[in-house]
mmCIF file of C-alpha atoms in Angstrom:
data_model
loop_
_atom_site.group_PDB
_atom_site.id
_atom_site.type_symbol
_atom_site.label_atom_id
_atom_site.label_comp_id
_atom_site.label_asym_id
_atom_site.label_seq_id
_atom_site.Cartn_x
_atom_site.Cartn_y
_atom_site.Cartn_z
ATOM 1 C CA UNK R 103 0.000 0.000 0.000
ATOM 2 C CA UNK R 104 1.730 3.167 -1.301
ATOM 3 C CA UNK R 105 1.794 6.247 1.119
ATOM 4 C CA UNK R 106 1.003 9.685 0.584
ATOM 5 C CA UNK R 107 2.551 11.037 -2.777
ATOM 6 C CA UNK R 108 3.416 14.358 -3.210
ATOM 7 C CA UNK R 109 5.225 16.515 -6.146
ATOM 8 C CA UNK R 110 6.600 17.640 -7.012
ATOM 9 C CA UNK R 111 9.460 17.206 -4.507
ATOM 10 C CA UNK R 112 11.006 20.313 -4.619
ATOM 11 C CA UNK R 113 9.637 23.585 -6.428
ATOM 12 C CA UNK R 114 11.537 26.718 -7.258
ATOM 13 C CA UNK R 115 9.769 29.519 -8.653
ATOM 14 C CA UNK R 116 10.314 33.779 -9.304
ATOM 15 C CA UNK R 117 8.320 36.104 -7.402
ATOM 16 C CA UNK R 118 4.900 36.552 -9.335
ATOM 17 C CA UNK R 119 4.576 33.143 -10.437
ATOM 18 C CA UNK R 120 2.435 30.471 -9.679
ATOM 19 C CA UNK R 121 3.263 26.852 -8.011
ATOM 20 C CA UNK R 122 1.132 24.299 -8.006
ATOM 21 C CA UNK R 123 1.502 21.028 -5.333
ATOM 22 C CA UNK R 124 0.349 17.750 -5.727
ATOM 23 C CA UNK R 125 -0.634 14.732 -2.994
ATOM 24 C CA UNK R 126 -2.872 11.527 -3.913
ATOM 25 C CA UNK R 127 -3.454 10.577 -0.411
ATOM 26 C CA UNK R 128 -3.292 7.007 0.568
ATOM 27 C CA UNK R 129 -5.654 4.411 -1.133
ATOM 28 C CA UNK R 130 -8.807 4.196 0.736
ATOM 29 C CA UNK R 131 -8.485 7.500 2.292
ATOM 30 C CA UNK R 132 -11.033 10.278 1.629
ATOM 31 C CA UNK R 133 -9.652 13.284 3.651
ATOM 32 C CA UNK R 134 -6.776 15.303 2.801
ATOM 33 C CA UNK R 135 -5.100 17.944 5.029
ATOM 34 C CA UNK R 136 -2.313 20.456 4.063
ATOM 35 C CA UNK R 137 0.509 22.000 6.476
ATOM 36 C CA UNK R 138 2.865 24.515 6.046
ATOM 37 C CA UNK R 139 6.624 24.310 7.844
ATOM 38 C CA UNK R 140 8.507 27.570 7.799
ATOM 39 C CA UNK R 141 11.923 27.063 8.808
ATOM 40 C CA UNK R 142 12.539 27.016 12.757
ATOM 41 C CA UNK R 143 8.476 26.124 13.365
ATOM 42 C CA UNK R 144 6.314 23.479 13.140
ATOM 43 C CA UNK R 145 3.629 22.560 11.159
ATOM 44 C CA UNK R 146 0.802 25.036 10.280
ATOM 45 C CA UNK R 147 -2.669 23.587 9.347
ATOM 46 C CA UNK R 148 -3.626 25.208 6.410
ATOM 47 C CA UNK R 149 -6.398 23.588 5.014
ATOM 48 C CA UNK R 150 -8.668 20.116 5.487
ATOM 49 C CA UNK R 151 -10.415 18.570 1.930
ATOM 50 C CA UNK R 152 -12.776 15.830 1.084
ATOM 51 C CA UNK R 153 -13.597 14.994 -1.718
ATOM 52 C CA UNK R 154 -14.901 17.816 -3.305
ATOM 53 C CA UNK R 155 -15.271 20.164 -0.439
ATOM 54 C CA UNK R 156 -13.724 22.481 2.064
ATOM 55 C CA UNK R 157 -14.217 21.289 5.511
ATOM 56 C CA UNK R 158 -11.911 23.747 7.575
ATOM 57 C CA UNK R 159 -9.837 26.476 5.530
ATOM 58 C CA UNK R 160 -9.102 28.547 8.776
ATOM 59 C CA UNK R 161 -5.673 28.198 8.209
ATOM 60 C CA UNK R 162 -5.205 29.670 5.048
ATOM 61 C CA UNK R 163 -4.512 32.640 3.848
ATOM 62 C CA UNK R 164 -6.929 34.988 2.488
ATOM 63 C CA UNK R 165 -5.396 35.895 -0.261
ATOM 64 C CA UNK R 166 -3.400 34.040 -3.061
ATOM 65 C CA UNK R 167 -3.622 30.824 -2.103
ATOM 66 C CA UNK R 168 -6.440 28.027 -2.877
ATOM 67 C CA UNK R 169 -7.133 24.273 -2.791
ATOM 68 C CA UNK R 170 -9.326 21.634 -3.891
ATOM 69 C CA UNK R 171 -9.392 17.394 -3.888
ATOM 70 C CA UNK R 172 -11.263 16.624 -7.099
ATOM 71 C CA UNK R 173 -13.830 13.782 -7.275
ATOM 72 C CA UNK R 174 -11.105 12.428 -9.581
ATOM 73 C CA UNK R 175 -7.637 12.710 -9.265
ATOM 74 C CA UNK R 176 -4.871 14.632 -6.661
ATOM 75 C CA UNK R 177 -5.346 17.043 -4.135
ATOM 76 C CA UNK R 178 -3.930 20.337 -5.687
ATOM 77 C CA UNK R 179 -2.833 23.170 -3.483
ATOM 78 C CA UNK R 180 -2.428 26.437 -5.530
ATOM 79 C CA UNK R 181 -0.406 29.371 -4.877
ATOM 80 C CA UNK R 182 -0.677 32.717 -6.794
ATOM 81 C CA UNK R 183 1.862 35.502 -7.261
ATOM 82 C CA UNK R 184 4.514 33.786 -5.163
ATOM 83 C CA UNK R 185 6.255 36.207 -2.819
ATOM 84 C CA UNK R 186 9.668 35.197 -0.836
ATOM 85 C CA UNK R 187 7.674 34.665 2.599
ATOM 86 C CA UNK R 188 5.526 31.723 0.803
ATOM 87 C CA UNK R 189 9.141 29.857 0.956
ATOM 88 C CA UNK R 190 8.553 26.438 2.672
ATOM 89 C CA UNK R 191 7.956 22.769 3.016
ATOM 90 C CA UNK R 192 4.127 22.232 2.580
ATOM 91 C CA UNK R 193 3.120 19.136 3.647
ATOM 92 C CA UNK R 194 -0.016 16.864 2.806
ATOM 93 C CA UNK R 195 -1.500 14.559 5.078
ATOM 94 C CA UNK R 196 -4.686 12.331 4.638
ATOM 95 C CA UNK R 197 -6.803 9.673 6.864
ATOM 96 C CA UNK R 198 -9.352 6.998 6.284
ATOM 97 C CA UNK R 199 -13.220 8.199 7.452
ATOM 98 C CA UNK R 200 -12.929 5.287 10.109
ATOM 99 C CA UNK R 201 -10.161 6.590 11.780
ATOM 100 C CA UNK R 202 -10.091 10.428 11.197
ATOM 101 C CA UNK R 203 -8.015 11.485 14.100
ATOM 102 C CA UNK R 204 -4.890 9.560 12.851
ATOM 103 C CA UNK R 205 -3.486 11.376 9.438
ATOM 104 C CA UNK R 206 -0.173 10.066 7.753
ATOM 105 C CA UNK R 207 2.339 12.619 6.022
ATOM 106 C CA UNK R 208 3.982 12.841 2.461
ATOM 107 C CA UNK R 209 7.372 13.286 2.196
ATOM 108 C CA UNK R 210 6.528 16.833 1.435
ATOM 109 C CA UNK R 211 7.245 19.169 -1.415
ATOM 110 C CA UNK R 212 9.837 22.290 -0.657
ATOM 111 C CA UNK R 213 9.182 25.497 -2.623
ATOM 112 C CA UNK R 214 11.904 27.898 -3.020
ATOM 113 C CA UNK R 215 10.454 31.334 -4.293
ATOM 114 C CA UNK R 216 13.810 33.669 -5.789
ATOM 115 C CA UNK C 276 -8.919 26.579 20.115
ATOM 116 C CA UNK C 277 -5.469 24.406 21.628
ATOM 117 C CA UNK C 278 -2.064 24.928 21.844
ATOM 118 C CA UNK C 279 1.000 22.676 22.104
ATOM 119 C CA UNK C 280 4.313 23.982 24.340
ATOM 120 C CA UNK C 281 7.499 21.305 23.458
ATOM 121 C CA UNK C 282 9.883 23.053 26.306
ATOM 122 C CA UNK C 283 13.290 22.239 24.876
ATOM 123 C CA UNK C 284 14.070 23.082 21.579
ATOM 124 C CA UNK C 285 17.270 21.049 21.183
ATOM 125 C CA UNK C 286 18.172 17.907 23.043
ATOM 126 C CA UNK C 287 21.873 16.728 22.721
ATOM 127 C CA UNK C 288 22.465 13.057 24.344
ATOM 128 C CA UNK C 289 25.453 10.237 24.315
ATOM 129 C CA UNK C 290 24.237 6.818 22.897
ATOM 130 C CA UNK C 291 22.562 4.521 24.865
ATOM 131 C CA UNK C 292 21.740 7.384 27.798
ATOM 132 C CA UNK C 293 18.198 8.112 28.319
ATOM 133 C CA UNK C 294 16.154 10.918 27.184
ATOM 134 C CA UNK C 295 12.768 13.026 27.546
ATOM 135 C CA UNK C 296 11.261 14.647 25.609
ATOM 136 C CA UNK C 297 8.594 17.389 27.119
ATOM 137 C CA UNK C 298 5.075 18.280 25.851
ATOM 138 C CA UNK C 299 2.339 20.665 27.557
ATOM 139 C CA UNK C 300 -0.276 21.415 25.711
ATOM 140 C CA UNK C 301 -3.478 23.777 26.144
ATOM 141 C CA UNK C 302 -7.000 22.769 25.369
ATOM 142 C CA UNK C 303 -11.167 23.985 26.091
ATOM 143 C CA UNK C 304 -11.655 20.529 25.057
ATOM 144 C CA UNK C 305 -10.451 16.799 25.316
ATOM 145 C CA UNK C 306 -7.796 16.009 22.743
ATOM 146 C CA UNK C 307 -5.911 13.391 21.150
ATOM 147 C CA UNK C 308 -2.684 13.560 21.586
ATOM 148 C CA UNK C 309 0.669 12.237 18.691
ATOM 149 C CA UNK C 310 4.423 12.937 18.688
ATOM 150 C CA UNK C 311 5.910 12.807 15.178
ATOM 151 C CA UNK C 312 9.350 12.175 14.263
ATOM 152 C CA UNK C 313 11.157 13.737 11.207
ATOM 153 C CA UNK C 314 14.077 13.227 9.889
ATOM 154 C CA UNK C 315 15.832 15.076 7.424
ATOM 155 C CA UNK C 316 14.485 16.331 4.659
ATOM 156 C CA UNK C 317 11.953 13.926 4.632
ATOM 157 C CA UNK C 318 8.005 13.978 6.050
ATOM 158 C CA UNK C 319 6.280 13.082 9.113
ATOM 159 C CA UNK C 320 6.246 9.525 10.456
ATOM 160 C CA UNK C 321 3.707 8.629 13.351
ATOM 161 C CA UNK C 322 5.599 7.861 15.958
ATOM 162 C CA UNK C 323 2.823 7.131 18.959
ATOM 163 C CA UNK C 324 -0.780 8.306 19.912
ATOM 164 C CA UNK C 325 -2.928 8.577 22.779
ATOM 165 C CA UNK C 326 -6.598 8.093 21.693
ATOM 166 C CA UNK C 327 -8.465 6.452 25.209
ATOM 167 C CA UNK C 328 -7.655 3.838 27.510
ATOM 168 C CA UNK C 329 -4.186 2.946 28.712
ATOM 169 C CA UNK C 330 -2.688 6.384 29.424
ATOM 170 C CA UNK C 331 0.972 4.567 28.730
ATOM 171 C CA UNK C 332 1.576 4.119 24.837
ATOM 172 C CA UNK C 333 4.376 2.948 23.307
ATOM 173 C CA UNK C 334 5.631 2.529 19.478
ATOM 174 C CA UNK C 335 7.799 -0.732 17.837
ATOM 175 C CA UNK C 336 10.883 1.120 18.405
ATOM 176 C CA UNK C 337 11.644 1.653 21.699
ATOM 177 C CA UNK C 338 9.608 5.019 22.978
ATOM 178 C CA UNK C 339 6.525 5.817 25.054
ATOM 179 C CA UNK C 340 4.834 8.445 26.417
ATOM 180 C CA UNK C 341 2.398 9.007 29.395
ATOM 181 C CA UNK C 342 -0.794 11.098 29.083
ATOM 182 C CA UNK C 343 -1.213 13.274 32.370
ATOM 183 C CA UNK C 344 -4.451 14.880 32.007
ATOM 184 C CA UNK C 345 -4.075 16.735 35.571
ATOM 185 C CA UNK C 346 -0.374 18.223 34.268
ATOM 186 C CA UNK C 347 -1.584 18.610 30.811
ATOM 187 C CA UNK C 348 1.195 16.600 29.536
ATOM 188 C CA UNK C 349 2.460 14.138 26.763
ATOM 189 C CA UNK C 350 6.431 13.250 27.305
ATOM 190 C CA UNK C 351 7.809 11.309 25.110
ATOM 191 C CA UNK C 352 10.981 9.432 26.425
ATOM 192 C CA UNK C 353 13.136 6.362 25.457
ATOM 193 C CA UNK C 354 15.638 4.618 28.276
ATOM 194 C CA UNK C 355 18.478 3.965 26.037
ATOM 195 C CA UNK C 356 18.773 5.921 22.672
ATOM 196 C CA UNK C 357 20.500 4.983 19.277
ATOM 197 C CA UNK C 358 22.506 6.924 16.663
ATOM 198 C CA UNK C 359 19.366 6.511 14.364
ATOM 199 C CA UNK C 360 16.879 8.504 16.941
ATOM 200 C CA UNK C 361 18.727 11.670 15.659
ATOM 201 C CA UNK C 362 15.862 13.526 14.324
ATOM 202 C CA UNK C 363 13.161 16.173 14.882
ATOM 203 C CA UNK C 364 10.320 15.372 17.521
ATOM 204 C CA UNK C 365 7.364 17.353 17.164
ATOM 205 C CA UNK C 366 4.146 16.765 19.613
ATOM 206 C CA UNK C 367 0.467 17.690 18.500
ATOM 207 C CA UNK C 368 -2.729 17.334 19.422
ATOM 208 C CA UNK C 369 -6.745 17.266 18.108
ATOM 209 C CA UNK C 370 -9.674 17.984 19.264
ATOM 210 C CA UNK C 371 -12.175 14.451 19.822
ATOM 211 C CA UNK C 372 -14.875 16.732 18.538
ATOM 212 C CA UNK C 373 -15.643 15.951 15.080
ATOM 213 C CA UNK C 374 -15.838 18.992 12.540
ATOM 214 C CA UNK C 375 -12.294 18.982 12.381
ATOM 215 C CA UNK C 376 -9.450 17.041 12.902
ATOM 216 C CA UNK C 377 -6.796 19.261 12.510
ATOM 217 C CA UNK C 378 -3.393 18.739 14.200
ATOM 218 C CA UNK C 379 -1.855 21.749 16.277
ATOM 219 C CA UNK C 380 2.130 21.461 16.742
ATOM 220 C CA UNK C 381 4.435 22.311 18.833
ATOM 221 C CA UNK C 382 8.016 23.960 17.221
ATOM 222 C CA UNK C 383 9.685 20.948 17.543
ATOM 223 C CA UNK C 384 12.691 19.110 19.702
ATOM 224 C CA UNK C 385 15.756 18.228 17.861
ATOM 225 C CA UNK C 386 17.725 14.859 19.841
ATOM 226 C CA UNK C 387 21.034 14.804 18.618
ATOM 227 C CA UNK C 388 22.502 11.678 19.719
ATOM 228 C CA UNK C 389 26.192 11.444 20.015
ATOM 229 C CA UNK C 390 28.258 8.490 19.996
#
């Protein structure tokens, strides 16, 4: 049973761009989460996806940034207009709906914004 | 809304010592409680959780923690530690109210294990 897949791996964009990240969660599993790591911190919720809809978006930004977990294929997080400050690992996580309080991470894409 | 203290943001120890790792966290509600590890450059692996029951868990390699509800902790600790436990530790917790199961983190404890 393959883990969480992300890409890509590592992302380097200019300022003004756009980046988009990828994660096909585990098979079986309907949720998706994504996290932010800026260097030095921890993990940041950004954002939690089912299929087809937003369940909790508190954590992201209001501006610039979107997401979305198609009926068919990956989870896509988007970023707009990349600035320096959106530098960071981002990091998708998903669960099964039996056991929702227990998520498993991708290795994590790295986006490096000149 | 919760929040997750992890006391000690760098933890140097000599093989085969012991070592604890400290987690407080902050919570209106009951929680579920995880420590991560990380190693470099590479994602999150679930290390151990607390969900009910037993407030002693423990994971296939070696660590456990202890759920103290009245001290609002979650330590993580190993007797005897390895070259290989040198990573990044990171505690978090969820609410057990469904809605949301977003994990909060704490910054993060880095064990550097030295031979």
């Amino acid at each position: 049973n393959a883990g969480v897949m992300q890409n890509p791996r590592h992302l380097v964009r200019r300022r003004g761009q756009e980046a988009r990240l990828r994660c096909s969660p585990m098979k079986g599993h309907s949720h998706v989460y994504w996290y932010r790591q800026l260097p030095e911190e921890g993990l940041k919720f950004m954002v939690y996806l089912q299929k087809e809809n937003i369940i909790d978006e508190s954590g992201m930004p209001k501006e610039r940034f979107s997401a979305e977990f198609p009926k068919e294929g990956p989870s896509i997080l988007r970023i707009q207009q990349v600035v320096r400050g959106d530098s960071a690992a981002y990091f998708c996580a998903s669960s099964p709906l039996e056991a929702l309080e227990t998520q498993y991470f991708g290795p994590g894409t790295r986006l490096l914004v000149l | 809304a919760q929040s997750v203290t992890q006391l000690d943001s760098q933890v140097p120890v000599f093989e085969e010592a012991p070592v604890e790792l400290r987690c407080n966290y902050s919570s209106s509600v009951s929680v579920y409680l995880f420590w991560y590890v990380q190693y470099p450059n590479q994602g999150l692996q679930l290390l151990l959780k607390y969900l009910s029951g037993s407030t002693l868990v423990e994971s296939i390699n070696g660590f456990e923690a202890e759920f103290n509800k009245s001290q609002t902790s979650f330590h993580l600790r190993k007797p005897s530690v390895h070259i290989s436990d040198t990573a990044e530790y990171f505690c978090a917790v969820s609410s057990t109210q469904g809605g949301s199961e977003k994990l909060v983190f704490g910054k993060g404890t880095k064990l550097t294990v030295n031979p």
